[in-house]
JSON list of C-alpha atoms in Angstrom, two decimals:
[
{"chain": "A", "resi": 1, "resn": "MET", "atom": "CA", "xyz": [-151.10, -51.30, -91.48]},
{"chain": "A", "resi": 2, "resn": "LYS", "atom": "CA", "xyz": [-152.59, -51.59, -88.23]},
{"chain": "A", "resi": 3, "resn": "TRP", "atom": "CA", "xyz": [-155.97, -52.41, -89.64]},
{"chain": "A", "resi": 4, "resn": "ALA", "atom": "CA", "xyz": [-155.10, -55.64, -91.35]},
{"chain": "A", "resi": 5, "resn": "GLN", "atom": "CA", "xyz": [-153.53, -56.93, -88.20]},
{"chain": "A", "resi": 6, "resn": "TRP", "atom": "CA", "xyz": [-157.07, -55.77, -86.64]},
{"chain": "A", "resi": 7, "resn": "LEU", "atom": "CA", "xyz": [-159.12, -57.56, -89.78]},
{"chain": "A", "resi": 8, "resn": "ASN", "atom": "CA", "xyz": [-157.19, -60.59, -89.38]},
{"chain": "A", "resi": 9, "resn": "ALA", "atom": "CA", "xyz": [-157.45, -60.75, -85.63]},
{"chain": "A", "resi": 10, "resn": "LEU", "atom": "CA", "xyz": [-161.31, -61.08, -86.74]},
{"chain": "A", "resi": 11, "resn": "ILE", "atom": "CA", "xyz": [-160.71, -63.56, -88.84]},
{"chain": "A", "resi": 12, "resn": "GLY", "atom": "CA", "xyz": [-159.16, -65.43, -86.42]},
{"chain": "A", "resi": 13, "resn": "ILE", "atom": "CA", "xyz": [-161.88, -65.03, -84.51]},
{"chain": "A", "resi": 14, "resn": "TRP", "atom": "CA", "xyz": [-163.74, -66.45, -87.25]},
{"chain": "A", "resi": 15, "resn": "PHE", "atom": "CA", "xyz": [-161.53, -69.72, -87.69]},
{"chain": "A", "resi": 16, "resn": "ILE", "atom": "CA", "xyz": [-162.59, -70.48, -84.08]},
{"chain": "A", "resi": 17, "resn": "ILE", "atom": "CA", "xyz": [-166.52, -70.25, -84.15]},
{"chain": "A", "resi": 18, "resn": "SER", "atom": "CA", "xyz": [-166.68, -71.19, -87.77]},
{"chain": "A", "resi": 19, "resn": "PRO", "atom": "CA", "xyz": [-166.92, -75.24, -87.24]},
{"chain": "A", "resi": 20, "resn": "TRP", "atom": "CA", "xyz": [-169.75, -74.60, -85.24]},
{"chain": "A", "resi": 21, "resn": "THR", "atom": "CA", "xyz": [-171.27, -72.06, -87.67]},
{"chain": "A", "resi": 22, "resn": "LEU", "atom": "CA", "xyz": [-170.38, -73.90, -90.53]},
{"chain": "A", "resi": 23, "resn": "GLY", "atom": "CA", "xyz": [-171.54, -77.09, -89.16]},
{"chain": "A", "resi": 24, "resn": "PHE", "atom": "CA", "xyz": [-168.09, -79.53, -89.57]},
{"chain": "A", "resi": 25, "resn": "SER", "atom": "CA", "xyz": [-167.85, -79.69, -85.49]},
{"chain": "A", "resi": 26, "resn": "GLN", "atom": "CA", "xyz": [-168.21, -83.53, -85.88]},
{"chain": "A", "resi": 27, "resn": "ILE", "atom": "CA", "xyz": [-164.64, -83.65, -87.53]},
{"chain": "A", "resi": 28, "resn": "SER", "atom": "CA", "xyz": [-163.14, -83.70, -84.42]},
{"chain": "A", "resi": 29, "resn": "MET", "atom": "CA", "xyz": [-159.19, -83.21, -85.99]},
{"chain": "A", "resi": 30, "resn": "ALA", "atom": "CA", "xyz": [-160.90, -80.34, -88.15]},
{"chain": "A", "resi": 31, "resn": "THR", "atom": "CA", "xyz": [-162.00, -78.75, -85.23]},
{"chain": "A", "resi": 32, "resn": "THR", "atom": "CA", "xyz": [-159.28, -78.97, -83.44]},
{"chain": "A", "resi": 33, "resn": "LEU", "atom": "CA", "xyz": [-157.20, -77.24, -86.12]},
{"chain": "A", "resi": 34, "resn": "SER", "atom": "CA", "xyz": [-159.17, -74.10, -86.90]},
{"chain": "A", "resi": 35, "resn": "VAL", "atom": "CA", "xyz": [-159.44, -73.47, -83.33]},
{"chain": "A", "resi": 36, "resn": "ILE", "atom": "CA", "xyz": [-155.95, -73.90, -82.22]},
{"chain": "A", "resi": 37, "resn": "PHE", "atom": "CA", "xyz": [-155.01, -72.05, -85.91]},
{"chain": "A", "resi": 38, "resn": "GLY", "atom": "CA", "xyz": [-157.75, -69.28, -84.96]},
{"chain": "A", "resi": 39, "resn": "ALA", "atom": "CA", "xyz": [-156.64, -68.68, -81.77]},
{"chain": "A", "resi": 40, "resn": "ILE", "atom": "CA", "xyz": [-152.90, -68.44, -82.37]},
{"chain": "A", "resi": 41, "resn": "LEU", "atom": "CA", "xyz": [-153.93, -65.72, -85.44]},
{"chain": "A", "resi": 42, "resn": "LEU", "atom": "CA", "xyz": [-155.95, -64.04, -82.92]},
{"chain": "A", "resi": 43, "resn": "ILE", "atom": "CA", "xyz": [-153.65, -63.66, -80.04]},
{"chain": "A", "resi": 44, "resn": "VAL", "atom": "CA", "xyz": [-150.25, -62.43, -82.81]},
{"chain": "A", "resi": 45, "resn": "SER", "atom": "CA", "xyz": [-152.79, -59.88, -84.89]},
{"chain": "A", "resi": 46, "resn": "PHE", "atom": "CA", "xyz": [-153.83, -58.12, -81.56]},
{"chain": "A", "resi": 47, "resn": "TRP", "atom": "CA", "xyz": [-150.10, -58.45, -80.32]},
{"chain": "A", "resi": 48, "resn": "ALA", "atom": "CA", "xyz": [-149.43, -56.64, -84.03]},
{"chain": "A", "resi": 49, "resn": "ALA", "atom": "CA", "xyz": [-151.67, -54.46, -84.15]},
{"chain": "A", "resi": 50, "resn": "VAL", "atom": "CA", "xyz": [-151.59, -53.04, -80.42]},
{"chain": "A", "resi": 51, "resn": "GLN", "atom": "CA", "xyz": [-147.68, -52.40, -80.75]},
{"chain": "A", "resi": 52, "resn": "GLU", "atom": "CA", "xyz": [-145.79, -49.53, -81.68]},
{"chain": "A", "resi": 53, "resn": "LYS", "atom": "CA", "xyz": [-143.41, -50.99, -84.20]},
{"chain": "A", "resi": 54, "resn": "ALA", "atom": "CA", "xyz": [-145.27, -51.86, -87.49]},
{"chain": "A", "resi": 55, "resn": "VAL", "atom": "CA", "xyz": [-144.56, -54.99, -88.76]},
{"chain": "A", "resi": 56, "resn": "ASN", "atom": "CA", "xyz": [-142.22, -56.03, -91.53]},
{"chain": "A", "resi": 57, "resn": "TRP", "atom": "CA", "xyz": [-140.10, -58.64, -93.07]},
{"chain": "A", "resi": 58, "resn": "SER", "atom": "CA", "xyz": [-137.98, -59.02, -90.04]},
{"chain": "A", "resi": 59, "resn": "SER", "atom": "CA", "xyz": [-141.30, -59.52, -87.48]},
{"chain": "A", "resi": 60, "resn": "TRP", "atom": "CA", "xyz": [-141.86, -63.20, -85.98]},
{"chain": "A", "resi": 61, "resn": "LEU", "atom": "CA", "xyz": [-145.58, -61.85, -85.53]},
{"chain": "A", "resi": 62, "resn": "GLY", "atom": "CA", "xyz": [-146.53, -61.00, -89.10]},
{"chain": "A", "resi": 63, "resn": "TRP", "atom": "CA", "xyz": [-144.74, -64.62, -90.73]},
{"chain": "A", "resi": 64, "resn": "VAL", "atom": "CA", "xyz": [-146.77, -66.65, -87.74]},
{"chain": "A", "resi": 65, "resn": "SER", "atom": "CA", "xyz": [-149.98, -64.98, -88.93]},
{"chain": "A", "resi": 66, "resn": "LEU", "atom": "CA", "xyz": [-149.41, -65.69, -92.43]},
{"chain": "A", "resi": 67, "resn": "ILE", "atom": "CA", "xyz": [-148.17, -69.44, -91.88]},
{"chain": "A", "resi": 68, "resn": "MET", "atom": "CA", "xyz": [-151.70, -69.33, -90.01]},
{"chain": "A", "resi": 69, "resn": "GLY", "atom": "CA", "xyz": [-153.18, -68.32, -92.88]},
{"chain": "A", "resi": 70, "resn": "VAL", "atom": "CA", "xyz": [-151.33, -70.83, -95.37]},
{"chain": "A", "resi": 71, "resn": "LEU", "atom": "CA", "xyz": [-152.24, -73.62, -92.85]},
{"chain": "A", "resi": 72, "resn": "VAL", "atom": "CA", "xyz": [-155.49, -72.80, -93.06]},
{"chain": "A", "resi": 73, "resn": "ILE", "atom": "CA", "xyz": [-155.80, -72.86, -96.57]},
{"chain": "A", "resi": 74, "resn": "VAL", "atom": "CA", "xyz": [-153.70, -76.54, -96.31]},
{"chain": "A", "resi": 75, "resn": "VAL", "atom": "CA", "xyz": [-156.65, -77.80, -93.86]},
{"chain": "A", "resi": 76, "resn": "SER", "atom": "CA", "xyz": [-159.33, -76.55, -95.57]},
{"chain": "A", "resi": 77, "resn": "PHE", "atom": "CA", "xyz": [-158.97, -79.24, -98.82]},
{"chain": "A", "resi": 78, "resn": "SER", "atom": "CA", "xyz": [-157.37, -81.87, -96.48]},
{"chain": "A", "resi": 79, "resn": "PHE", "atom": "CA", "xyz": [-160.87, -82.45, -94.89]},
{"chain": "A", "resi": 80, "resn": "SER", "atom": "CA", "xyz": [-164.64, -83.67, -96.03]},
{"chain": "A", "resi": 81, "resn": "LEU", "atom": "CA", "xyz": [-165.74, -80.26, -95.45]},
{"chain": "A", "resi": 82, "resn": "SER", "atom": "CA", "xyz": [-169.11, -79.23, -96.90]},
{"chain": "A", "resi": 83, "resn": "ALA", "atom": "CA", "xyz": [-168.21, -76.88, -100.02]},
{"chain": "A", "resi": 84, "resn": "ALA", "atom": "CA", "xyz": [-169.08, -74.50, -98.11]},
{"chain": "A", "resi": 85, "resn": "ALA", "atom": "CA", "xyz": [-167.20, -74.65, -95.05]},
{"chain": "A", "resi": 86, "resn": "MET", "atom": "CA", "xyz": [-164.11, -75.68, -97.33]},
{"chain": "A", "resi": 87, "resn": "TRP", "atom": "CA", "xyz": [-164.26, -72.78, -99.73]},
{"chain": "A", "resi": 88, "resn": "THR", "atom": "CA", "xyz": [-165.49, -70.05, -97.11]},
{"chain": "A", "resi": 89, "resn": "ASN", "atom": "CA", "xyz": [-162.38, -70.50, -94.23]},
{"chain": "A", "resi": 90, "resn": "ALA", "atom": "CA", "xyz": [-160.02, -71.20, -97.81]},
{"chain": "A", "resi": 91, "resn": "ILE", "atom": "CA", "xyz": [-160.61, -67.94, -99.07]},
{"chain": "A", "resi": 92, "resn": "LEU", "atom": "CA", "xyz": [-160.68, -66.35, -95.55]},
{"chain": "A", "resi": 93, "resn": "GLY", "atom": "CA", "xyz": [-157.08, -67.77, -95.40]},
{"chain": "A", "resi": 94, "resn": "VAL", "atom": "CA", "xyz": [-155.35, -66.31, -98.52]},
{"chain": "A", "resi": 95, "resn": "ILE", "atom": "CA", "xyz": [-157.41, -63.21, -97.15]},
{"chain": "A", "resi": 96, "resn": "VAL", "atom": "CA", "xyz": [-155.24, -63.85, -94.01]},
{"chain": "A", "resi": 97, "resn": "VAL", "atom": "CA", "xyz": [-152.22, -64.39, -96.16]},
{"chain": "A", "resi": 98, "resn": "ILE", "atom": "CA", "xyz": [-152.46, -60.91, -98.35]},
{"chain": "A", "resi": 99, "resn": "LEU", "atom": "CA", "xyz": [-152.86, -58.85, -95.84]},
{"chain": "A", "resi": 100, "resn": "ASP", "atom": "CA", "xyz": [-150.17, -59.99, -94.04]},
{"chain": "A", "resi": 101, "resn": "LEU", "atom": "CA", "xyz": [-148.21, -59.58, -97.35]},
{"chain": "A", "resi": 102, "resn": "PHE", "atom": "CA", "xyz": [-149.08, -56.33, -98.12]},
{"chain": "A", "resi": 103, "resn": "ALA", "atom": "CA", "xyz": [-148.61, -55.51, -94.50]},
{"chain": "A", "resi": 104, "resn": "MET", "atom": "CA", "xyz": [-144.99, -56.71, -93.91]},
{"chain": "A", "resi": 105, "resn": "GLY", "atom": "CA", "xyz": [-144.09, -55.24, -97.05]},
{"chain": "A", "resi": 106, "resn": "LYS", "atom": "CA", "xyz": [-145.81, -51.99, -97.13]},
{"chain": "A", "resi": 107, "resn": "SER", "atom": "CA", "xyz": [-143.74, -50.98, -93.57]},
{"chain": "A", "resi": 108, "resn": "GLU", "atom": "CA", "xyz": [-140.91, -51.08, -95.25]}
]
């Protein structure tokens, strides 16, 4: 399930650049949280992808990635973002959660 971690790492990069790409960089708290959550997602997903052992239910890397996905969903609806920004980040957050659940469940 390494492809799921690589895809989550790419989504983490998107969360880092999305404030400027989707035009909500003027909302400082939303920008800060998007960059922080994206960086954490990128780091843990990359780390999980390069490890020999697969991510499973007992792996903290999978859980951190899953939590970042949930937090991105919450943040997407917590600020006055445009509809495009809100739904893009929320849908990608859902994809992160699904990929993590799939990867953690598949490895056992």
